[in-house]
Amino acid sequence: MKYEDLMSHVGKFGIFQKLIAAAMCLNYFAIGLVLMYNVFILYTPPHQCKLGLTENLTTSNATEIPRNEIYESNGTATENPLRSGECYSYGVSGAYNYTQQACTSGWMYDTVEGVTSITTEFDLVCTQAWIKPFIQSIQLGGVMAGSILGGILSDKYGRRRTLLFHGALLIASIFLLGNMPSIEAIEVFSFILGFASSTTTATSVVILHENIPPKSIAFFGFLQMSFSSLGYAFMSLFDFLVPNWRHLMTGTGIITSVVLLPSLFVPETVRWSLENENEKETLKLLETIAKVNCVNTEEKSVKLTLRQADDRKITPDCESAQPLQIKTKIKEGTLDLFKLPFLRRRFIILGISWFSVGLVYFAFGFNTDNLGVSRHLGACLAALMDIPSNIIGFLLVRTIGKRKAFITLSSMAGVFFLLTPGLRKVNVWVGMVSAMLGKLFASGIISLMIVTTPDFFPTSLRNQAFGACFSIGRLGGMLSPFVIYLGENVFEIFPFILMSVMVCAAAVCVFFLPETTGRPLPNTMHEAELLEKYNRKG
């Protein structure tokens, strides 16, 4: 018996499933709030040494020192590559004998009154500037850890328990992060926040997929990702209205608490309950679903259906029932991901692609301060670009297939990222448009990777392979803050050049994967291997 046959007795897609979908979309809105929160709370405004031009200077000669020049003892002016005034102050021993010295009395920040960030509060500039990308990487390290452990915890303890625990942990970490007195404590709770957000994300996706019928999963999947984009866009507006970073985190915690509230009423999924052979809980869930969907179902009928299903064991991927020994095969086949040549090649190609796309996505997200426009406008536009990118990606898949769609999106993103630095020199707004178009196509790649990766692996390895690829993507994200750091302090156009190279490299790699559009998910190793003959098609 198929899973759909069981659900037909209580309603496949009624009010119950739609309420679950709405709650999971709201969860993704909350995830969007903290997806790029570091962009706002680690904001670095223009700055200079607090006493850089006043120590040992008179009022008359202090105003004569150009900020971007160094005056030698003979009065000859030379260019200052270290941007004097930001990390150095001046001492004067003669009329034009100026000497540089490190800032010893703190910094002055060029901000509107009331604007604060972790950077301004703890002076994360100059010799301490490396701490900013380190905090961002720690948060993404938590995300990576959550992506690995989230599925394990969800499979062992259930979807509902995992969602509620990590949702509560997410809310608590947001509040606590905004009240930490030291950088070390901020780093600890940044990791916890990343871990909780990643596990909440993964569990929300699983709950959605295990409640929504296959024909509607694609629509609600793209809708869910769009809610994440709306959350990120809202965060940029919220930061504009609440510029104090501590107040911002407190407000974000309150909003997250409200948005996640419907999750309290989300029950365990029928699939997980069946997988764990909990007949009593499964029967109760089926009766609840039938009641909410206004389906008249007698208890005896449900029990009979459940026992008929139990005789052949409903599989979680809605395929025909399989004997119990398949659980043993899952454990025996895990190493085949690396032992079998065709699976190993796919995993390496997808790993490179996920790493590249993860680095590009987060590098652009963390670089919105440097687009040449208002940081709030840049972040808001970057977030909203994800919505049309999902639509474009979906239409391309339907038209030319997944592999060609990926190559097309990657190539377009690479071109626009490469053009952005040059166009910015011509006109700031033209450069910003080019960067946003690059972001639009890059966001489509992310959605496509999530939709496509499960297609290449058999049922026994699908979850392990997807989790591993997702973690590799977050590893790329962990390196992205340092890419931005190099762009801000060494080579300004470096981030855009690297993003262009990475997405183009991903496009080349995906060319060697088989086309999977229109093909059913492979259940066995043999079916997965048969995909190779479609490598040059599509």
Coordinates of C-alpha atoms in Angstrom, one line a residue:
M1 CA 0.0 0.0 0.0
K2 CA 1.2 3.5 -0.8
Y3 CA 1.3 6.4 1.6
E4 CA -1.1 8.3 -0.6
D5 CA -3.6 5.4 -0.3
L6 CA -3.5 5.7 3.5
M7 CA -3.9 9.5 3.4
S8 CA -6.9 9.2 1.0
H9 CA -9.0 8.0 4.0
V10 CA -8.4 11.2 5.9
G11 CA -7.8 13.8 3.2
K12 CA -4.6 14.2 1.1
F13 CA -4.6 18.0 0.8
G14 CA -7.2 19.6 3.0
I15 CA -7.4 22.3 5.6
F16 CA -4.9 20.4 7.8
Q17 CA -2.2 20.3 5.2
K18 CA -2.7 23.9 4.3
L19 CA -2.4 25.0 7.9
I20 CA 0.8 23.0 8.2
A21 CA 2.2 24.7 5.1
A22 CA 1.3 28.1 6.4
A23 CA 3.1 27.4 9.7
M24 CA 6.2 26.2 7.9
C25 CA 6.2 29.3 5.7
L26 CA 6.1 31.5 8.8
N27 CA 9.0 29.5 10.2
Y28 CA 11.0 30.4 7.1
F29 CA 10.1 34.1 7.6
A30 CA 11.7 33.8 11.1
I31 CA 14.8 32.1 9.5
G32 CA 15.0 35.0 7.1
L33 CA 15.2 37.4 10.0
V34 CA 18.5 35.8 11.2
L35 CA 19.8 34.6 7.8
M36 CA 22.0 37.7 7.4
Y37 CA 21.6 39.5 10.7
N38 CA 25.4 39.9 10.9
V39 CA 25.2 42.4 8.0
F40 CA 23.4 44.8 10.4
I41 CA 24.8 44.1 13.8
L42 CA 28.4 44.0 12.5
Y43 CA 28.1 47.2 10.4
T44 CA 31.4 49.1 10.1
P45 CA 30.9 52.8 9.5
P46 CA 33.6 55.3 8.4
H47 CA 35.9 56.0 11.3
Q48 CA 39.1 57.7 12.4
C49 CA 41.3 57.9 15.4
K50 CA 39.5 59.8 18.2
L51 CA 42.6 62.0 18.8
G52 CA 44.3 61.4 15.5
L53 CA 44.7 65.1 14.5
T54 CA 44.8 66.8 17.9
E55 CA 47.6 65.4 19.9
N56 CA 50.6 67.8 20.0
L57 CA 48.9 70.0 17.4
T58 CA 47.8 73.6 17.6
T59 CA 44.5 74.7 16.2
S60 CA 46.1 76.3 13.2
N61 CA 48.4 73.5 12.0
A62 CA 46.0 70.6 12.8
T63 CA 43.7 71.7 10.0
E64 CA 46.5 71.7 7.5
I65 CA 47.2 68.0 7.6
P66 CA 45.6 66.2 4.7
R67 CA 44.0 62.9 5.8
N68 CA 45.3 60.9 2.8
E69 CA 48.9 62.1 2.8
I70 CA 52.0 61.7 5.0
Y71 CA 54.4 64.6 5.4
E72 CA 58.0 63.6 5.7
S73 CA 60.6 65.7 7.6
N74 CA 61.6 67.6 4.4
G75 CA 58.0 68.6 3.8
T76 CA 57.5 66.3 0.8
A77 CA 54.0 64.8 0.6
T78 CA 53.6 61.1 -0.2
E79 CA 50.4 59.0 -0.6
N80 CA 49.4 57.1 2.4
P81 CA 48.3 53.6 1.4
L82 CA 47.1 52.8 4.9
R83 CA 44.3 55.5 4.8
S84 CA 45.7 57.7 7.5
G85 CA 43.2 58.8 10.1
E86 CA 41.4 55.4 10.3
C87 CA 44.1 53.4 12.0
Y88 CA 46.8 55.9 12.8
S89 CA 47.1 59.3 14.5
Y90 CA 49.8 61.9 14.1
G91 CA 52.5 63.4 16.3
V92 CA 54.3 66.6 15.5
S93 CA 57.8 67.6 16.4
G94 CA 58.3 70.5 14.0
A95 CA 56.5 72.7 11.5
Y96 CA 56.1 69.9 8.9
N97 CA 57.6 67.0 10.7
Y98 CA 54.6 64.6 11.2
T99 CA 55.0 61.1 12.4
Q100 CA 52.4 58.3 12.5
Q101 CA 51.4 56.4 15.6
A102 CA 48.9 53.8 16.4
C103 CA 45.5 54.8 17.8
T104 CA 45.7 54.7 21.6
S105 CA 42.5 56.5 22.6
G106 CA 39.8 54.7 20.5
W107 CA 38.0 55.8 17.4
M108 CA 35.3 58.2 16.3
Y109 CA 32.6 56.7 14.0
D110 CA 30.8 58.7 11.3
T111 CA 27.2 57.6 12.1
V112 CA 23.9 59.1 12.7
E113 CA 23.1 59.6 16.4
G114 CA 21.8 56.4 17.9
V115 CA 23.3 54.0 15.3
T116 CA 25.4 51.3 17.1
S117 CA 26.8 47.9 16.1
I118 CA 29.1 45.3 17.7
T119 CA 31.9 46.9 15.6
T120 CA 31.4 50.4 17.1
E121 CA 30.8 49.2 20.6
F122 CA 33.9 46.9 20.8
D123 CA 36.1 48.8 18.2
L124 CA 36.4 45.9 15.8
V125 CA 38.5 48.0 13.3
C126 CA 42.2 48.1 12.3
T127 CA 44.1 45.4 14.1
Q128 CA 40.9 44.0 15.5
A129 CA 39.0 44.0 12.2
W130 CA 39.6 40.3 11.7
I131 CA 37.2 39.5 14.6
K132 CA 34.2 40.7 12.4
P133 CA 34.6 38.0 9.7
F134 CA 35.5 35.5 12.5
I135 CA 32.1 36.1 14.2
Q136 CA 30.4 35.6 10.9
S137 CA 32.3 32.4 10.3
I138 CA 31.4 31.1 13.7
Q139 CA 27.7 31.7 13.1
L140 CA 28.0 29.8 9.8
G141 CA 29.9 27.1 11.6
G142 CA 26.9 26.6 13.8
V143 CA 24.7 26.5 10.7
M144 CA 26.9 23.8 9.2
A145 CA 26.8 21.8 12.5
G146 CA 23.0 22.1 12.6
S147 CA 22.7 20.9 9.0
I148 CA 24.6 17.8 9.9
L149 CA 23.0 17.0 13.2
G150 CA 19.5 18.3 12.5
G151 CA 18.4 15.4 10.4
I152 CA 19.8 12.9 12.9
L153 CA 18.0 14.5 15.8
S154 CA 14.8 14.8 13.8
D155 CA 14.9 11.1 12.8
K156 CA 15.6 9.9 16.3
Y157 CA 13.4 12.1 18.4
G158 CA 10.7 13.2 16.0
R159 CA 10.0 16.2 13.8
R160 CA 7.8 18.0 16.4
R161 CA 10.1 17.6 19.3
T162 CA 13.1 18.8 17.3
L163 CA 11.3 21.8 15.9
L164 CA 9.9 22.9 19.3
F165 CA 13.3 22.5 21.1
H166 CA 15.4 24.3 18.5
G167 CA 12.7 26.9 17.9
A168 CA 12.9 27.7 21.6
L169 CA 16.7 27.6 21.5
L170 CA 16.7 30.0 18.5
I171 CA 14.5 32.5 20.4
A172 CA 16.6 32.3 23.5
S173 CA 19.9 32.7 21.6
I174 CA 18.6 35.9 19.9
F175 CA 17.6 37.5 23.2
L176 CA 20.9 36.4 24.9
L177 CA 23.1 37.5 22.0
G178 CA 21.7 41.0 22.2
N179 CA 22.6 41.2 25.9
M180 CA 26.1 39.7 26.0
P181 CA 28.8 41.9 27.6
S182 CA 31.9 40.5 25.8
I183 CA 33.1 39.5 22.3
E184 CA 33.7 35.9 23.6
A185 CA 30.1 35.5 24.8
I186 CA 28.9 37.0 21.5
E187 CA 30.9 34.4 19.6
V188 CA 29.4 31.5 21.7
F189 CA 25.8 32.6 21.1
S190 CA 26.5 33.3 17.4
F191 CA 27.3 29.6 17.1
I192 CA 24.3 28.5 19.1
L193 CA 22.0 30.8 17.0
G194 CA 23.4 29.4 13.8
F195 CA 23.0 25.9 15.0
A196 CA 19.4 26.5 16.1
S197 CA 18.4 28.3 12.9
S198 CA 19.8 25.6 10.7
T199 CA 18.1 22.8 12.6
T200 CA 14.8 24.7 12.6
T201 CA 15.2 25.3 8.8
A202 CA 15.9 21.6 8.0
T203 CA 13.0 20.4 10.2
S204 CA 10.6 22.9 8.7
V205 CA 11.4 21.6 5.3
V206 CA 11.0 18.0 6.3
I207 CA 7.6 18.7 8.0
L208 CA 6.4 20.5 4.9
H209 CA 7.5 17.7 2.5
E210 CA 6.0 15.0 4.7
N211 CA 2.6 16.7 4.8
I212 CA 2.2 18.1 1.3
P213 CA 1.3 15.8 -1.6
P214 CA 4.1 15.4 -4.3
K215 CA 2.3 17.5 -6.9
S216 CA 2.2 20.5 -4.6
I217 CA 5.7 20.3 -3.0
A218 CA 7.4 22.3 -5.7
F219 CA 5.0 25.2 -5.4
F220 CA 5.1 25.3 -1.6
G221 CA 8.9 24.8 -1.6
F222 CA 9.4 27.9 -3.7
L223 CA 6.8 29.7 -1.6
Q224 CA 8.7 28.8 1.6
M225 CA 12.0 30.1 0.2
S226 CA 10.2 33.3 -0.8
F227 CA 9.0 33.8 2.8
S228 CA 12.7 33.6 3.9
S229 CA 13.5 36.4 1.5
L230 CA 10.7 38.5 2.9
G231 CA 12.1 38.0 6.4
Y232 CA 15.5 39.2 5.2
A233 CA 13.9 42.2 3.5
F234 CA 11.9 43.0 6.6
M235 CA 15.1 42.8 8.7
S236 CA 16.7 45.6 6.6
L237 CA 13.7 47.8 7.3
F238 CA 13.7 46.9 10.9
D239 CA 17.4 47.8 11.3
F240 CA 16.7 51.2 9.7
L241 CA 13.9 51.9 12.3
V242 CA 15.9 50.4 15.2
P243 CA 19.6 51.3 14.6
N244 CA 20.8 50.2 18.1
W245 CA 22.1 46.7 17.6
R246 CA 21.1 45.5 21.1
H247 CA 17.5 46.9 20.7
L248 CA 17.4 45.3 17.2
M249 CA 18.2 41.8 18.6
T250 CA 15.6 42.2 21.4
G251 CA 13.0 43.3 18.8
T252 CA 14.0 40.4 16.5
G253 CA 13.6 38.0 19.4
I254 CA 10.0 39.2 20.1
I255 CA 9.0 39.0 16.4
T256 CA 10.5 35.5 16.1
S257 CA 8.6 34.4 19.2
V258 CA 5.3 35.5 17.6
V259 CA 6.1 34.1 14.2
L260 CA 7.1 30.7 15.6
L261 CA 4.0 30.5 17.8
P262 CA 1.9 28.4 15.4
S263 CA 4.5 25.7 15.5
L264 CA 3.3 24.8 19.0
F265 CA 0.1 23.4 17.4
V266 CA 2.0 21.4 14.7
P267 CA 1.6 17.6 15.4
E268 CA 4.1 14.9 14.6
T269 CA 4.1 13.8 11.0
V270 CA 2.3 10.6 10.1
R271 CA 5.4 9.4 8.1
W272 CA 7.7 9.6 11.1
S273 CA 5.2 7.9 13.4
L274 CA 4.7 5.0 10.9
E275 CA 8.5 4.7 10.4
N276 CA 8.8 4.2 14.2
E277 CA 5.9 1.7 14.3
N278 CA 3.9 3.8 16.8
E279 CA 0.4 2.5 15.9
K280 CA -1.4 4.4 18.8
E281 CA 0.1 7.7 17.9
T282 CA -0.4 7.2 14.2
L283 CA -4.1 6.4 14.7
K284 CA -4.5 9.5 16.8
L285 CA -2.8 11.6 14.1
L286 CA -5.0 10.2 11.3
E287 CA -8.1 10.9 13.4
T288 CA -7.0 14.5 14.0
I289 CA -6.3 15.0 10.3
A290 CA -9.6 13.6 9.3
K291 CA -11.4 15.8 11.8
V292 CA -9.7 19.0 10.7
N293 CA -10.3 18.1 7.0
C294 CA -13.9 17.5 7.8
V295 CA -13.7 13.9 6.6
N296 CA -16.1 11.4 8.2
T297 CA -13.9 8.4 9.0
E298 CA -14.9 5.6 11.3
E299 CA -12.2 4.5 13.8
K300 CA -12.5 0.9 12.7
S301 CA -11.9 1.8 9.1
V302 CA -8.8 3.8 10.0
K303 CA -7.5 0.9 12.2
L304 CA -8.0 -1.6 9.4
T305 CA -6.3 0.7 6.9
L306 CA -3.4 1.2 9.3
R307 CA -3.0 -2.6 9.9
Q308 CA -3.1 -3.2 6.1
A309 CA -0.4 -0.6 5.7
D310 CA 1.7 -2.1 8.5
D311 CA 1.6 -5.5 6.8
R312 CA 3.8 -4.2 4.0
K313 CA 5.5 -1.2 5.7
I314 CA 4.8 2.2 4.1
T315 CA 8.0 3.7 2.8
P316 CA 8.8 7.4 3.4
D317 CA 9.2 8.2 -0.3
C318 CA 5.7 7.2 -1.3
E319 CA 6.9 4.3 -3.4
S320 CA 5.6 0.8 -3.1
A321 CA 6.0 -0.9 0.2
Q322 CA 9.2 -2.7 1.0
P323 CA 10.1 -5.4 3.5
L324 CA 11.6 -4.5 6.9
Q325 CA 15.2 -5.5 5.9
I326 CA 15.6 -2.3 3.9
K327 CA 16.6 -0.6 7.2
T328 CA 19.6 -2.9 7.4
K329 CA 20.5 -2.1 3.8
I330 CA 20.6 1.6 4.6
K331 CA 23.3 1.1 7.1
E332 CA 25.3 -1.3 4.9
G333 CA 25.0 1.0 1.9
T334 CA 26.2 4.3 3.4
L335 CA 29.9 3.8 2.4
D336 CA 28.8 3.2 -1.1
L337 CA 28.6 7.0 -1.5
F338 CA 32.4 6.9 -1.6
K339 CA 33.1 3.3 -2.8
L340 CA 31.0 3.2 -6.0
P341 CA 32.7 5.3 -8.8
F342 CA 29.5 6.8 -10.3
L343 CA 28.2 7.9 -6.8
R344 CA 31.6 9.2 -5.8
R345 CA 31.9 11.3 -9.0
R346 CA 28.5 12.8 -8.5
F347 CA 29.2 13.6 -4.8
I348 CA 32.5 15.3 -5.7
I349 CA 30.8 17.4 -8.5
L350 CA 27.9 18.4 -6.3
G351 CA 30.3 19.1 -3.4
I352 CA 32.3 21.5 -5.6
S353 CA 29.1 23.1 -6.8
W354 CA 27.6 23.5 -3.3
F355 CA 30.8 25.0 -2.0
S356 CA 31.0 27.5 -4.8
V357 CA 27.3 28.5 -4.6
G358 CA 27.4 28.7 -0.8
L359 CA 30.5 31.0 -0.9
V360 CA 28.9 33.2 -3.6
Y361 CA 25.5 33.5 -1.9
F362 CA 26.9 34.5 1.5
A363 CA 29.7 36.6 0.1
F364 CA 27.2 38.8 -1.7
G365 CA 24.9 38.9 1.3
F366 CA 27.8 40.1 3.5
N367 CA 28.9 42.6 0.9
T368 CA 25.8 44.6 0.6
D369 CA 27.5 47.4 2.6
N370 CA 29.9 47.9 -0.3
L371 CA 27.5 48.2 -3.3
G372 CA 27.8 52.0 -3.4
V373 CA 24.2 52.6 -2.2
S374 CA 22.5 52.7 1.2
R375 CA 23.3 49.5 3.1
H376 CA 19.6 49.1 4.0
L377 CA 18.5 49.6 0.4
G378 CA 21.2 47.2 -0.8
A379 CA 20.2 44.5 1.7
C380 CA 16.5 44.9 0.9
L381 CA 17.0 44.7 -2.8
A382 CA 19.3 41.7 -2.4
A383 CA 16.6 39.9 -0.4
L384 CA 13.8 40.8 -2.8
M385 CA 15.8 39.5 -5.8
D386 CA 15.3 36.0 -4.4
I387 CA 11.6 36.0 -5.3
P388 CA 11.8 36.6 -9.0
S389 CA 14.9 34.3 -9.1
N390 CA 12.7 31.4 -7.8
I391 CA 10.2 32.1 -10.6
I392 CA 12.9 32.3 -13.3
G393 CA 14.5 29.1 -12.1
F394 CA 11.2 27.2 -12.0
L395 CA 10.3 28.3 -15.5
L396 CA 13.8 27.5 -16.9
V397 CA 13.5 23.9 -15.4
R398 CA 10.2 23.4 -17.1
T399 CA 11.5 24.7 -20.4
I400 CA 15.1 23.4 -20.8
G401 CA 15.7 21.0 -17.9
K402 CA 17.5 21.2 -14.7
R403 CA 21.1 20.8 -16.0
K404 CA 20.8 23.5 -18.7
A405 CA 18.9 25.7 -16.3
F406 CA 21.8 25.5 -13.8
I407 CA 24.4 26.2 -16.5
T408 CA 22.4 29.2 -17.8
L409 CA 21.8 30.8 -14.4
S410 CA 25.5 30.3 -13.4
S411 CA 26.8 31.8 -16.6
M412 CA 24.6 34.8 -16.3
A413 CA 25.5 35.3 -12.7
G414 CA 29.2 35.1 -13.5
V415 CA 28.9 37.7 -16.3
F416 CA 27.1 40.2 -14.2
F417 CA 29.4 39.8 -11.2
L418 CA 32.4 40.3 -13.5
L419 CA 31.0 43.4 -15.0
T420 CA 30.0 45.0 -11.7
P421 CA 33.3 46.6 -10.6
G422 CA 33.9 48.3 -13.9
L423 CA 30.3 49.5 -14.2
R424 CA 30.4 51.0 -10.6
K425 CA 33.3 53.2 -11.7
V426 CA 31.1 54.5 -14.6
N427 CA 27.9 55.0 -12.5
V428 CA 27.1 53.8 -9.0
W429 CA 23.5 52.9 -9.9
V430 CA 24.5 51.0 -13.0
G431 CA 27.0 49.0 -11.0
M432 CA 24.3 48.3 -8.4
V433 CA 21.9 47.0 -11.0
S434 CA 24.6 44.7 -12.4
A435 CA 25.3 43.4 -8.9
M436 CA 21.6 42.8 -8.2
L437 CA 21.2 40.9 -11.5
G438 CA 24.1 38.7 -10.6
K439 CA 22.4 38.1 -7.2
L440 CA 19.1 37.3 -8.9
F441 CA 20.7 34.5 -11.0
A442 CA 22.8 33.3 -8.1
S443 CA 19.8 32.9 -5.9
G444 CA 18.1 30.8 -8.6
I445 CA 21.1 28.5 -8.4
I446 CA 20.6 28.0 -4.7
S447 CA 17.0 27.0 -5.2
L448 CA 17.9 24.7 -8.1
M449 CA 20.6 22.9 -6.0
I450 CA 18.1 22.2 -3.3
V451 CA 15.6 20.8 -5.7
T452 CA 18.1 18.8 -7.8
T453 CA 20.6 17.2 -5.4
P454 CA 18.2 14.4 -4.2
D455 CA 17.7 13.3 -7.8
F456 CA 21.1 11.7 -8.1
F457 CA 21.1 9.3 -5.2
P458 CA 19.1 6.1 -4.3
T459 CA 16.7 6.1 -1.4
S460 CA 19.1 4.5 1.0
L461 CA 21.7 7.3 0.5
R462 CA 19.5 10.3 -0.3
N463 CA 19.4 11.9 3.1
Q464 CA 23.0 11.4 3.9
A465 CA 24.2 12.7 0.5
F466 CA 21.9 15.8 0.7
G467 CA 23.0 16.6 4.3
A468 CA 26.7 16.3 3.3
C469 CA 26.3 18.5 0.3
F470 CA 24.4 21.1 2.3
S471 CA 27.2 21.1 4.9
I472 CA 29.8 21.7 2.2
G473 CA 27.8 24.6 1.0
R474 CA 27.9 26.1 4.5
L475 CA 31.7 25.5 4.6
G476 CA 31.9 27.8 1.6
G477 CA 29.7 30.3 3.4
M478 CA 32.1 30.2 6.4
L479 CA 34.9 31.4 4.1
S480 CA 32.9 34.2 2.6
P481 CA 33.4 36.8 5.4
F482 CA 37.2 36.6 4.8
V483 CA 36.6 37.1 1.1
I484 CA 34.8 40.4 2.0
Y485 CA 37.6 41.2 4.5
L486 CA 40.2 40.9 1.7
G487 CA 38.0 43.1 -0.6
E488 CA 37.7 45.8 2.1
N489 CA 41.4 45.8 3.1
V490 CA 43.5 44.5 0.2
F491 CA 41.8 44.4 -3.3
E492 CA 38.5 46.1 -3.7
I493 CA 37.2 44.1 -6.7
F494 CA 38.4 40.7 -5.4
P495 CA 35.0 39.5 -4.1
F496 CA 33.2 40.1 -7.4
I497 CA 36.0 38.5 -9.4
L498 CA 36.0 35.4 -7.1
M499 CA 32.2 35.1 -7.2
S500 CA 32.3 35.2 -11.0
V501 CA 34.9 32.5 -11.1
M502 CA 33.2 30.3 -8.6
V503 CA 29.7 30.2 -10.3
C504 CA 31.3 29.6 -13.6
A505 CA 33.3 26.7 -12.1
A506 CA 30.1 25.3 -10.7
A507 CA 28.5 25.5 -14.2
V508 CA 31.4 23.5 -15.7
C509 CA 31.1 20.8 -13.0
V510 CA 27.3 20.4 -13.4
F511 CA 27.8 19.8 -17.2
F512 CA 29.1 16.4 -16.3
L513 CA 26.1 15.4 -14.3
P514 CA 23.2 13.4 -15.8
E515 CA 20.0 15.2 -16.6
T516 CA 17.2 14.2 -14.2
T517 CA 14.2 16.3 -15.4
G518 CA 11.2 14.0 -15.9
R519 CA 13.0 11.0 -14.4
P520 CA 11.6 9.4 -11.2
L521 CA 13.7 9.4 -8.1
P522 CA 15.9 6.3 -8.1
N523 CA 15.1 3.7 -5.4
T524 CA 18.0 1.3 -5.9
M525 CA 21.7 1.5 -6.8
H526 CA 20.9 0.1 -10.2
E527 CA 18.3 2.8 -11.0
A528 CA 20.7 5.5 -9.8
E529 CA 23.4 4.2 -12.1
L530 CA 21.0 4.1 -15.1
L531 CA 20.9 7.9 -14.9
E532 CA 24.4 8.0 -16.5
K533 CA 23.0 7.3 -19.9
Y534 CA 21.2 10.7 -19.8
N535 CA 24.4 12.5 -19.2
R536 CA 24.5 14.1 -22.7
K537 CA 20.7 14.6 -22.9
G538 CA 18.5 17.5 -21.9

